[in-house]
Coordinates of C-alpha atoms in Angstrom, one line a residue:
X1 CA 94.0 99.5 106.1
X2 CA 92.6 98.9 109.2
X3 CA 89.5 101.1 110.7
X4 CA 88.5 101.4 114.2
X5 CA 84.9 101.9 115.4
X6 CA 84.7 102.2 119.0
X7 CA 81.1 100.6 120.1
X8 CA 82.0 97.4 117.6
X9 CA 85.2 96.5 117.7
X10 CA 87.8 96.2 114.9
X11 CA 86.6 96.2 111.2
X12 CA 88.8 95.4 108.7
X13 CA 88.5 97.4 105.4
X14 CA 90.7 95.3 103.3
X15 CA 92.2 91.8 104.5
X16 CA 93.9 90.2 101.7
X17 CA 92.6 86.8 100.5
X18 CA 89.9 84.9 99.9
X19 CA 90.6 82.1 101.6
X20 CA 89.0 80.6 104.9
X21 CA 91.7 81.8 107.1
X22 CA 91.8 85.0 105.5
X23 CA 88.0 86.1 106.0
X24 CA 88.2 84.2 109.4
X25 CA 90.2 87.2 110.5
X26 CA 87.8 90.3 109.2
X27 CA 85.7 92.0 112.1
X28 CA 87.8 90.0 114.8
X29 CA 89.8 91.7 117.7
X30 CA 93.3 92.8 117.2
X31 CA 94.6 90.0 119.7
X32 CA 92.4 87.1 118.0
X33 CA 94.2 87.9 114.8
X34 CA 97.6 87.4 115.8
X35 CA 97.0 84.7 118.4
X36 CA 99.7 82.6 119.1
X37 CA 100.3 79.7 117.0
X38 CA 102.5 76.7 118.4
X39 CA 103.7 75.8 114.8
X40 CA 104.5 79.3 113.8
X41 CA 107.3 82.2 114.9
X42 CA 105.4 85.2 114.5
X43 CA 106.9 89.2 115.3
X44 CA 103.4 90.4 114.6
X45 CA 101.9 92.6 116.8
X46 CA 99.1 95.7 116.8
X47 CA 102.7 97.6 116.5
X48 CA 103.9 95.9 113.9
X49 CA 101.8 95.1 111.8
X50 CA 101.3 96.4 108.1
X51 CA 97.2 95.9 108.3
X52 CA 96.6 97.9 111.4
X53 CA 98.7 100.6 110.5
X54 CA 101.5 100.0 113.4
X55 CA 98.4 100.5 115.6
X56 CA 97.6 104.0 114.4
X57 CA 94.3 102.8 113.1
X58 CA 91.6 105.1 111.7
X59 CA 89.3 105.9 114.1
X60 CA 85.1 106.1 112.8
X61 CA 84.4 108.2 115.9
X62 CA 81.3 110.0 114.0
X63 CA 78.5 108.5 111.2
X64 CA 80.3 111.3 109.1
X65 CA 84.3 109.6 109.0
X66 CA 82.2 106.0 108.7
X67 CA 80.3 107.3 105.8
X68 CA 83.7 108.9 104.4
X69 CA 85.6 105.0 104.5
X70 CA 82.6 103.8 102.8
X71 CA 82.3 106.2 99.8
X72 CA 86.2 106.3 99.2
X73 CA 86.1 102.9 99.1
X74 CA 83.9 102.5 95.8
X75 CA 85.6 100.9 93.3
X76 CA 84.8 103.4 89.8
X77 CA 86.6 100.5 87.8
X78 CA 84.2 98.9 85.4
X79 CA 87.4 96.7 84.0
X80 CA 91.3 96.8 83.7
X81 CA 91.2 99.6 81.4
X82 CA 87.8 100.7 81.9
X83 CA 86.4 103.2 84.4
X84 CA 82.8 104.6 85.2
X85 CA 83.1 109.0 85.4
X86 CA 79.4 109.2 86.3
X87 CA 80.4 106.6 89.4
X88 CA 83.6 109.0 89.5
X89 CA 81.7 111.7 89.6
X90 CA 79.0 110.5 92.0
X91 CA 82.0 109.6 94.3
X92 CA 84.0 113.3 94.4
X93 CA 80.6 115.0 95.1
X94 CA 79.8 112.7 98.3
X95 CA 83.4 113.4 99.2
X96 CA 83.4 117.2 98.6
X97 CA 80.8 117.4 101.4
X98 CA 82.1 115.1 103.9
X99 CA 85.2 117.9 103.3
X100 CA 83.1 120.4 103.5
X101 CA 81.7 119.2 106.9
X102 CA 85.2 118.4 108.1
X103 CA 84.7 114.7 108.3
X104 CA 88.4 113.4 106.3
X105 CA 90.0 116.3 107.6
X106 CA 92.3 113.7 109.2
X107 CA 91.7 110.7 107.0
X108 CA 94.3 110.3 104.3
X109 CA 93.1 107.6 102.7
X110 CA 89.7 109.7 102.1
X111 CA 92.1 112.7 100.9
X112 CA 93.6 110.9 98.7
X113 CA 90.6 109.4 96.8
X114 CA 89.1 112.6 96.7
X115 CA 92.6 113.6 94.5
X116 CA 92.1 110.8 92.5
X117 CA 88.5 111.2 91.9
X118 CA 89.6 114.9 91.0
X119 CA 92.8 114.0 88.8
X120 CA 90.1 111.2 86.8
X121 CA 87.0 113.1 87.0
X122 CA 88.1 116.8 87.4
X123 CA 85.4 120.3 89.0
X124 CA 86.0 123.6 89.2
X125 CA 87.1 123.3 92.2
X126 CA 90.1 120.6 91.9
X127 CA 91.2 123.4 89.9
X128 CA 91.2 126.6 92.2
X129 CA 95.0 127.9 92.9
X130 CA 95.5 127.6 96.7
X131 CA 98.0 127.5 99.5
X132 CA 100.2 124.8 100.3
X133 CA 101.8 125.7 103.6
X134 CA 103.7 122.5 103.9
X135 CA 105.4 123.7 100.7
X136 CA 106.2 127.1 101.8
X137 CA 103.2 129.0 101.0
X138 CA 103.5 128.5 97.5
X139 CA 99.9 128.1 95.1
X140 CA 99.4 124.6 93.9
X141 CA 95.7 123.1 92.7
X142 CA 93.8 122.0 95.0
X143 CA 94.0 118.5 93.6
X144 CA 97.5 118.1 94.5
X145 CA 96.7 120.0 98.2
X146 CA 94.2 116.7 98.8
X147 CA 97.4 114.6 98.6
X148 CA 99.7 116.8 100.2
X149 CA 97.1 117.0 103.1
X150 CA 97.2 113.2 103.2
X151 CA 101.0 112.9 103.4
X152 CA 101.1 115.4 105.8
X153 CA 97.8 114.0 108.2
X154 CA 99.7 110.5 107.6
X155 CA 102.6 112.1 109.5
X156 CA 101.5 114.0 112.0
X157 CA 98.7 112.2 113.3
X158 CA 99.5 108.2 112.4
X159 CA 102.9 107.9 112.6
X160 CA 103.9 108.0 109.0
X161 CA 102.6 104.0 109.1
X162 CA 101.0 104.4 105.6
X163 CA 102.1 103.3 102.8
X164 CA 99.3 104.5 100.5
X165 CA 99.4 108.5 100.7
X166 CA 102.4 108.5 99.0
X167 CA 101.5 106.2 96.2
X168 CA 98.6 108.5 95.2
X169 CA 101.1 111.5 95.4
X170 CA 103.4 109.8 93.4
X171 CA 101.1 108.6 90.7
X172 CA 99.4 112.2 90.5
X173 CA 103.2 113.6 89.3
X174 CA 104.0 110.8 86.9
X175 CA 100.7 111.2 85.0
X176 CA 101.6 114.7 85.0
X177 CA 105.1 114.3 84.1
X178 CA 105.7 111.5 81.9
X179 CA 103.7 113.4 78.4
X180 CA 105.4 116.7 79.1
X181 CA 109.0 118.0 78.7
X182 CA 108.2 121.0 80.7
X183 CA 106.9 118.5 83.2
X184 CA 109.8 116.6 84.0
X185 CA 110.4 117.7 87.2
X186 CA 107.6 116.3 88.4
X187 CA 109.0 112.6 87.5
X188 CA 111.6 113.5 90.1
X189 CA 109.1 114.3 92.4
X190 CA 107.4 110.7 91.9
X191 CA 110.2 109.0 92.5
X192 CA 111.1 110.9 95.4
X193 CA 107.5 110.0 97.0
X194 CA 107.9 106.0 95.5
X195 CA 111.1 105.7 98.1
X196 CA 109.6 107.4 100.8
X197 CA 106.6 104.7 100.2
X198 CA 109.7 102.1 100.6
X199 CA 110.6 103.6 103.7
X200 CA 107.2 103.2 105.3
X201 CA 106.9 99.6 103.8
X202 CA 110.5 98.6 104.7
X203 CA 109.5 99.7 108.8
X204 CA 106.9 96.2 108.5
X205 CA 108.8 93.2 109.4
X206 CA 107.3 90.8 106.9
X207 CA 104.9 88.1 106.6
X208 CA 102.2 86.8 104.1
X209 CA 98.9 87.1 105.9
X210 CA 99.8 90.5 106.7
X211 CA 102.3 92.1 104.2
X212 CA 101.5 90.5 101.2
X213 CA 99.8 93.3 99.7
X214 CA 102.9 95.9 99.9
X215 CA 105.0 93.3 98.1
X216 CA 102.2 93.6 95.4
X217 CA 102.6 97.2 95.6
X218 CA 106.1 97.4 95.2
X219 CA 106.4 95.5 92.7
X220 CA 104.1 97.4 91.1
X221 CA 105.7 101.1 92.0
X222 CA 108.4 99.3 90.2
X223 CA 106.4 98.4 87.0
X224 CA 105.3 101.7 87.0
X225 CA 108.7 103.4 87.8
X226 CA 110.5 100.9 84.4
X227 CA 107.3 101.9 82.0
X228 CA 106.6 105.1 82.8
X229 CA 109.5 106.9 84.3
X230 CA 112.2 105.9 82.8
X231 CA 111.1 104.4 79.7
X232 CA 108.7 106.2 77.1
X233 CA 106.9 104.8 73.8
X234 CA 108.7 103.7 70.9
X235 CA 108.1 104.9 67.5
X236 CA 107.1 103.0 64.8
X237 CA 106.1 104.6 61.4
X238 CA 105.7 108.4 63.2
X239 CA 103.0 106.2 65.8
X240 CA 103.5 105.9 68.8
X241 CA 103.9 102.2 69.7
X242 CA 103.6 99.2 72.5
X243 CA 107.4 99.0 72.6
X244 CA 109.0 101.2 75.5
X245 CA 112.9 103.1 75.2
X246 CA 114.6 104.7 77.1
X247 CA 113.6 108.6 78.1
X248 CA 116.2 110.5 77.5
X249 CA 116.4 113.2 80.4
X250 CA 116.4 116.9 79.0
X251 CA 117.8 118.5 82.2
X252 CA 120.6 117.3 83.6
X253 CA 119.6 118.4 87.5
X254 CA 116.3 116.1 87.0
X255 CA 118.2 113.1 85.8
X256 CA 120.8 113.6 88.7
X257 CA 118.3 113.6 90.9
X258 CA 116.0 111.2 89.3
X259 CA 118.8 108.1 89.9
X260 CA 119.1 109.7 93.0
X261 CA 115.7 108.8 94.1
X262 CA 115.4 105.7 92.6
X263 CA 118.4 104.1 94.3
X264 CA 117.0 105.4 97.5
X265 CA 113.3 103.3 96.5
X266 CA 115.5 100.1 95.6
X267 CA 117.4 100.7 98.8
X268 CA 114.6 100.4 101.0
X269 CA 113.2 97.4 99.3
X270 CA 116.7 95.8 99.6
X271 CA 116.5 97.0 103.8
X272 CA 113.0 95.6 103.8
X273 CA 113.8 92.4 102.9
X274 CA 117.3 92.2 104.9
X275 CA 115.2 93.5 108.0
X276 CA 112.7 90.6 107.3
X277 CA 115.2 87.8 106.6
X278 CA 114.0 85.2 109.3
X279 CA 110.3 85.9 108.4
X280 CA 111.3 84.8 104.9
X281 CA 113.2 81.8 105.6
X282 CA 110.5 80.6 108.3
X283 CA 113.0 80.2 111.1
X284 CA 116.1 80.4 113.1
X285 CA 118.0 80.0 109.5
X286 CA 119.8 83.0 108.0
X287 CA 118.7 84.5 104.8
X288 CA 120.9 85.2 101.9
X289 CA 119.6 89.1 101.0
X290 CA 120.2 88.2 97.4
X291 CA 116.7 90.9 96.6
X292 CA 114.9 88.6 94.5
X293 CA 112.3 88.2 97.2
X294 CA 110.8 92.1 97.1
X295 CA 113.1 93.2 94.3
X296 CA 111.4 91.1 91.3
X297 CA 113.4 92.5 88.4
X298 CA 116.5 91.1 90.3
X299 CA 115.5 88.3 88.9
X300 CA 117.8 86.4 86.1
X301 CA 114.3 85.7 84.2
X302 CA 112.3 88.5 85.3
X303 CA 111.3 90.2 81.9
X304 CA 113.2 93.2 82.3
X305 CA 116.4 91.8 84.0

């Protein structure tokens, strides 16, 4: 995502890559990163394009929001499946005052990592009842008003151009869902925010030095959507094994709705990659939208095909 910060120019938080071209474009102005090339059509623009938020960038108007990108951008991961809670913990504390101080008031990616830094690494005070006005005055915990309040800063103030605020939404109500019968509701209510990701995404005409890293994410919602959502582990000897089958839904509403929701995600990967046929093919040529190209498990040899 791209951040703004107004006496220096344009900083770029995360361009992917680590190749020359791709670090020759981090700290550079908007119109130096898209600069015309004669040997390549190119529909990117500050409007369109995926890393500068469809020019609704973040603006670091005050030391306090630049502070906030810095510290929810630490990376608590120690490996793949291992993660530091003192680094965790260190990290929802800085963020809890830069709340407190009103700093990512409208900053959902900062929002959002303070959820997940709640959801990993939980205080009292991810678990205080409070309002969420946006879902009728109802009382949720705070940890799931931090993403709410990103969803609903995303919209009102950037254009709903982010991807990402829905992501962590939707990942906060699988984890909740997926080990609880009680719960499954709240399966629905990741898929539902996994489409509306594929909406944002699909909105991005694509291309690889920009959009690269969405088709990692989807493909990834859609891991996660196969493993965790619909699937649940096998059993083998009354233990719980590696081998997935399929969940079988215990109210019908929630399994209505659940198919619902994820046609609606595969939908918008389908538009995404119909919208972005010519990027795809490189030219004037049309593209066959056969889905393979953001739709892995269309695949005849994808593993799950």
């Amino acid at each position: 995502s791209a951040i703004h910060i107004k006496q220096y120019g344009t900083c770029e938080i995360a361009v992917p890559g680590n190749t020359k071209s791709a670090q020759s474009k981090r700290g550079k102005e908007i119109a130096d990163t898209f600069s015309w090339n004669p040997h390549k059509t190119s529909r990117l623009n500050p409007q369109t394009s995926w890393l500068y938020m469809a020019s609704f960038p973040i603006l670091c108007d005050c030391v306090g929001k630049s502070l906030a990108a810095l510290v929810a951008n630490i990376n608590c991961q120690i490996s793949a499946n291992l993660s530091s809670g003192a680094l965790y913990e260190i990290k929802r504390e800085l963020l809890w005052v830069l709340y407190d101080q009103g700093c990512i008031d409208d900053f959902p990616f900062a929002l959002a990592e303070l959820g997940e830094c709640e959801e990993n690494c939980s205080s009292d005070r991810g678990f205080k009842w409070v309002h969420a006005e946006v879902l009728g005055g109802i009382n949720v915990l705070m940890n799931e008003r931090l993403f709410l309040d990103a969803i609903m800063v995303a919209r009102k103030k950037y254009g709903d151009s982010q991807v990402y605020p829905y992501c962590y939404a939707g990942h906060y109500h699988k984890d909740a869902g997926r080990e609880s019968v009680p719960q499954e509701y709240r399966l629905v209510e990741a898929l539902r925010l996994y489409s509306h990701a594929a909406r944002v995404m699909s909105r991005y005409p694509f291309e690889p030095s920009d959009s690269m890293q969405l088709v990692k994410t989807s493909t990834k919602l859609a891991d996660l959507i196969g493993d965790d959502i619909l699937a649940i582990p096998g059993d083998r000897n009354g233990k719980k094994s590696k081998k997935r089958k399929p969940r079988q839904w215990q109210e019908k509403n929630n399994s209505i709705a659940a198919a619902t929701w994820l046609l609606s995600f595969y939908d918008y990967l389908l538009l995404w990659e119909e919208n972005s046929g010519d990027m795809l093919k490189g030219g004037d040529q049309p593209l066959s939208c056969t889905g393979r190209q953001f739709v892995e498990i269309l695949n005849p040899g994808h593993k799950k095909a």
